[in-house]
Amino acid sequence: MEAYEKINRLYYLIQNNVAEKLPGPYRVGVDLGTADVVLVVTDADGNPVAGSMRWASVVKDGLVVDFSGATTIVEELKKEVELVLGIELDKGATAIPPGTVGRNALACGHVIAGAGLEPVCQIDEPVAAAKALNISHGIVVDIGGGTTGIAVLKNGELVLTADEPTGGTHVSLVIAGAYKITFEQAEELKKEPANHRRIMPVIIPVIEKMATIVKNMLAGHDEYDEYPVYVVGGTAYLTGFGDEFGKAFGREVNVPPHPLLVTPLGIAMYG
Ligand code: ATP
């Protein structure tokens, strides 16, 4: 299956709460994000088998802030997926934003262990996204809820990663301020595609800031000027996001389907 086909398939499986009948052994990945938690199961070739997700704020800027809440959600997602798959999951991979260190870096592993999944490895989020996109040469920009991260791959090798606060949360804060609504209302308004055209002028400064962050991360690296750029993460769902980001960044960018599911799919591939 091609990378974009896999992402579309995973979306279908999650939306319909069904499993793909593919032979094991399976790989499991858990993405503990700022805005949501996603559990994905793939076969040995990285084809999606099942998945489940929940909107939740148990992580902030890559740091687990609600340990027991996060554990409970992973337990629930694990049970849901086990039910549609008819088998028990015992191990899984996790991911963290690049640059997360010390106890913070260990927290995701502890969460999934608490939920009954032995942590097998932990990778950088944009690296997972690159794996899902099957890229060996290019720049992956991951704009999630809390942070903007990049991974640069050269001949299959990771040559640069970086991560900075500013993500979809900041987009919602700006919307909340502009329309005088709560953060939660802004999140809902933002996730409705029918509103995207109306909110775009309000959020362009945040998108420009994200592009500036990425430009700064790549400053002094002219050798990557010709690399293809892929933007993933839930924020890239915004209609016109790729165009506005590309304009501010000064380069054309590719936005895969269901950008929120790219990193979770890649994490499972490492599981
Ligand atoms: P991080 O990687 O920063 O820890 P995360 O893993 O939660 O965060 P993602 O799941 O990639 O990040 O994306 C979550 C963000 O995407 C949230 O800010 C959410 O509001 C936004 N988002 C989700 N769906 C949509 C949508 N349909 N339109 C616009 N924004 C969306």
Tab-separated table of N, CA, C and O and ligand atoms in Angstrom, residues 31-36 55 59 62 97 125 142-147 167-169 172 187 190-192 196 233-235 237-238 259-260, ligand 1:
chain	number	residue	atom	x	y	z
A	31	ASP	N	0.284	7.665	20.336
A	31	ASP	CA	0.687	9.074	20.247
A	31	ASP	C	-0.051	9.844	21.331
A	31	ASP	O	-1.265	10.013	21.273
A	32	LEU	N	0.694	10.277	22.336
A	32	LEU	CA	0.116	11.090	23.415
A	32	LEU	C	0.343	12.543	23.029
A	32	LEU	O	1.457	13.048	23.152
A	33	GLY	N	-0.691	13.185	22.531
A	33	GLY	CA	-0.513	14.558	22.044
A	33	GLY	C	-1.133	15.582	22.959
A	33	GLY	O	-1.768	15.255	23.960
A	34	THR	N	-0.945	16.836	22.596
A	34	THR	CA	-1.486	17.954	23.372
A	34	THR	C	-3.009	17.995	23.273
A	34	THR	O	-3.694	18.367	24.216
A	35	ALA	N	-3.518	17.613	22.112
A	35	ALA	CA	-4.955	17.747	21.866
A	35	ALA	C	-5.671	16.400	21.816
A	35	ALA	O	-6.892	16.353	21.937
A	36	ASP	N	-4.926	15.341	21.603
A	36	ASP	CA	-5.577	14.039	21.436
A	36	ASP	C	-4.609	12.900	21.740
A	36	ASP	O	-3.399	13.092	21.778
A	55	TRP	N	-10.098	12.886	21.840
A	55	TRP	CA	-9.640	14.259	22.114
A	55	TRP	C	-9.380	14.351	23.608
A	55	TRP	O	-10.222	13.920	24.403
A	59	VAL	N	-1.514	16.168	27.844
A	59	VAL	CA	-0.119	16.517	27.546
A	59	VAL	C	-0.084	17.992	27.168
A	59	VAL	O	-0.994	18.493	26.515
A	62	GLY	N	4.300	18.583	24.779
A	62	GLY	CA	5.098	17.362	24.805
A	62	GLY	C	5.304	16.790	26.189
A	62	GLY	O	5.899	15.726	26.347
A	97	PRO	N	8.205	14.924	21.296
A	97	PRO	CA	8.764	15.967	20.434
A	97	PRO	C	10.291	15.968	20.565
A	97	PRO	O	10.814	15.708	21.648
A	125	GLU	N	8.725	12.547	17.217
A	125	GLU	CA	7.462	12.577	16.462
A	125	GLU	C	7.653	12.808	14.961
A	125	GLU	O	7.090	12.064	14.143
A	142	ASP	N	6.015	18.947	11.570
A	142	ASP	CA	4.891	18.390	12.327
A	142	ASP	C	4.294	19.492	13.196
A	142	ASP	O	4.908	19.919	14.173
A	143	ILE	N	3.106	19.964	12.809
A	143	ILE	CA	2.457	21.037	13.578
A	143	ILE	C	1.244	20.455	14.284
A	143	ILE	O	0.190	20.265	13.690
A	144	GLY	N	1.457	20.103	15.544
A	144	GLY	CA	0.397	19.464	16.322
A	144	GLY	C	-0.362	20.492	17.136
A	144	GLY	O	-0.577	21.627	16.701
A	145	GLY	N	-0.759	20.083	18.341
A	145	GLY	CA	-1.515	20.982	19.193
A	145	GLY	C	-0.599	21.993	19.870
A	145	GLY	O	-0.880	23.183	19.900
A	146	GLY	N	0.515	21.495	20.430
A	146	GLY	CA	1.350	22.372	21.242
A	146	GLY	C	2.619	22.861	20.590
A	146	GLY	O	3.137	23.924	20.948
A	147	THR	N	3.161	22.078	19.656
A	147	THR	CA	4.485	22.428	19.152
A	147	THR	C	4.604	22.283	17.631
A	147	THR	O	3.795	21.624	16.993
A	167	GLY	N	1.565	25.848	18.188
A	167	GLY	CA	0.833	24.847	17.409
A	167	GLY	C	-0.634	25.220	17.342
A	167	GLY	O	-0.984	26.409	17.447
A	168	GLY	N	-1.487	24.213	17.200
A	168	GLY	CA	-2.920	24.448	17.058
A	168	GLY	C	-3.532	25.127	18.273
A	168	GLY	O	-4.515	25.866	18.153
A	169	THR	N	-2.947	24.873	19.449
A	169	THR	CA	-3.451	25.521	20.668
A	169	THR	C	-3.377	27.032	20.519
A	169	THR	O	-4.298	27.757	20.912
A	172	SER	N	-6.064	28.328	18.295
A	172	SER	CA	-7.350	28.414	19.011
A	172	SER	C	-7.384	29.608	19.966
A	172	SER	O	-8.420	30.259	20.120
A	187	GLU	N	-11.838	25.805	19.730
A	187	GLU	CA	-11.391	24.501	19.213
A	187	GLU	C	-12.477	23.894	18.319
A	187	GLU	O	-12.197	23.387	17.242
A	190	LYS	N	-12.879	25.846	15.091
A	190	LYS	CA	-11.724	25.609	14.215
A	190	LYS	C	-11.798	24.264	13.512
A	190	LYS	O	-11.343	24.124	12.382
A	191	LYS	N	-12.375	23.269	14.183
A	191	LYS	CA	-12.408	21.914	13.593
A	191	LYS	C	-13.513	21.749	12.561
A	191	LYS	O	-13.609	20.703	11.926
A	192	GLU	N	-14.363	22.778	12.405
A	192	GLU	CA	-15.445	22.696	11.423
A	192	GLU	C	-14.971	23.333	10.100
A	192	GLU	O	-14.800	24.556	10.015
A	196	HIS	N	-13.467	27.543	8.107
A	196	HIS	CA	-12.052	27.802	7.828
A	196	HIS	C	-11.804	29.074	7.027
A	196	HIS	O	-10.862	29.802	7.298
A	233	GLY	N	0.396	16.838	11.053
A	233	GLY	CA	-0.120	17.326	12.331
A	233	GLY	C	-1.505	17.921	12.111
A	233	GLY	O	-1.820	18.421	11.016
A	234	GLY	N	-2.328	17.873	13.148
A	234	GLY	CA	-3.732	18.269	13.031
A	234	GLY	C	-3.955	19.678	12.527
A	234	GLY	O	-4.968	19.959	11.877
A	235	THR	N	-3.016	20.584	12.796
A	235	THR	CA	-3.198	21.972	12.370
A	235	THR	C	-3.244	22.081	10.847
A	235	THR	O	-3.893	22.982	10.300
A	237	TYR	N	-4.906	20.413	8.958
A	237	TYR	CA	-6.271	20.144	8.476
A	237	TYR	C	-6.948	21.429	7.989
A	237	TYR	O	-7.908	21.374	7.214
A	238	LEU	N	-6.503	22.572	8.519
A	238	LEU	CA	-7.154	23.840	8.164
A	238	LEU	C	-7.107	24.060	6.654
A	238	LEU	O	-6.029	24.012	6.052
A	259	PRO	N	-3.727	14.753	8.016
A	259	PRO	CA	-2.378	15.007	8.555
A	259	PRO	C	-2.222	14.657	10.032
A	259	PRO	O	-1.114	14.376	10.478
A	260	LEU	N	-3.360	14.636	10.763
A	260	LEU	CA	-3.282	14.317	12.199
A	260	LEU	C	-2.882	12.854	12.425
A	260	LEU	O	-2.330	12.505	13.458
B	1	ATP	P1	1.615	17.728	19.870
B	1	ATP	O1	2.208	16.865	18.786
B	1	ATP	O2	1.959	19.161	19.735
B	1	ATP	O3	1.801	17.208	21.249
B	1	ATP	P2	-0.932	16.566	19.115
B	1	ATP	O4	-0.229	15.255	18.891
B	1	ATP	O5	-2.162	16.561	19.949
B	1	ATP	O6	0.031	17.673	19.683
B	1	ATP	P3	-2.093	16.619	16.501
B	1	ATP	O7	-2.948	15.501	16.972
B	1	ATP	O8	-1.241	16.402	15.336
B	1	ATP	O9	-1.234	17.175	17.705
B	1	ATP	O10	-3.002	17.887	16.192
B	1	ATP	C1	-3.849	18.452	17.150
B	1	ATP	C2	-4.215	19.861	16.709
B	1	ATP	O11	-4.920	19.795	15.481
B	1	ATP	C3	-5.139	20.562	17.715
B	1	ATP	O12	-4.734	21.888	17.899
B	1	ATP	C4	-6.499	20.483	17.026
B	1	ATP	O13	-7.319	21.558	17.398
B	1	ATP	C5	-6.098	20.571	15.564
B	1	ATP	N1	-7.112	19.999	14.679
B	1	ATP	C6	-7.616	18.759	14.714
B	1	ATP	N2	-8.548	18.583	13.757
B	1	ATP	C7	-8.626	19.768	13.107
B	1	ATP	C8	-9.428	20.265	12.030
B	1	ATP	N3	-10.318	19.481	11.422
B	1	ATP	N4	-9.232	21.527	11.617
B	1	ATP	C9	-8.328	22.312	12.225
B	1	ATP	N5	-7.560	21.939	13.257
B	1	ATP	C10	-7.707	20.676	13.698
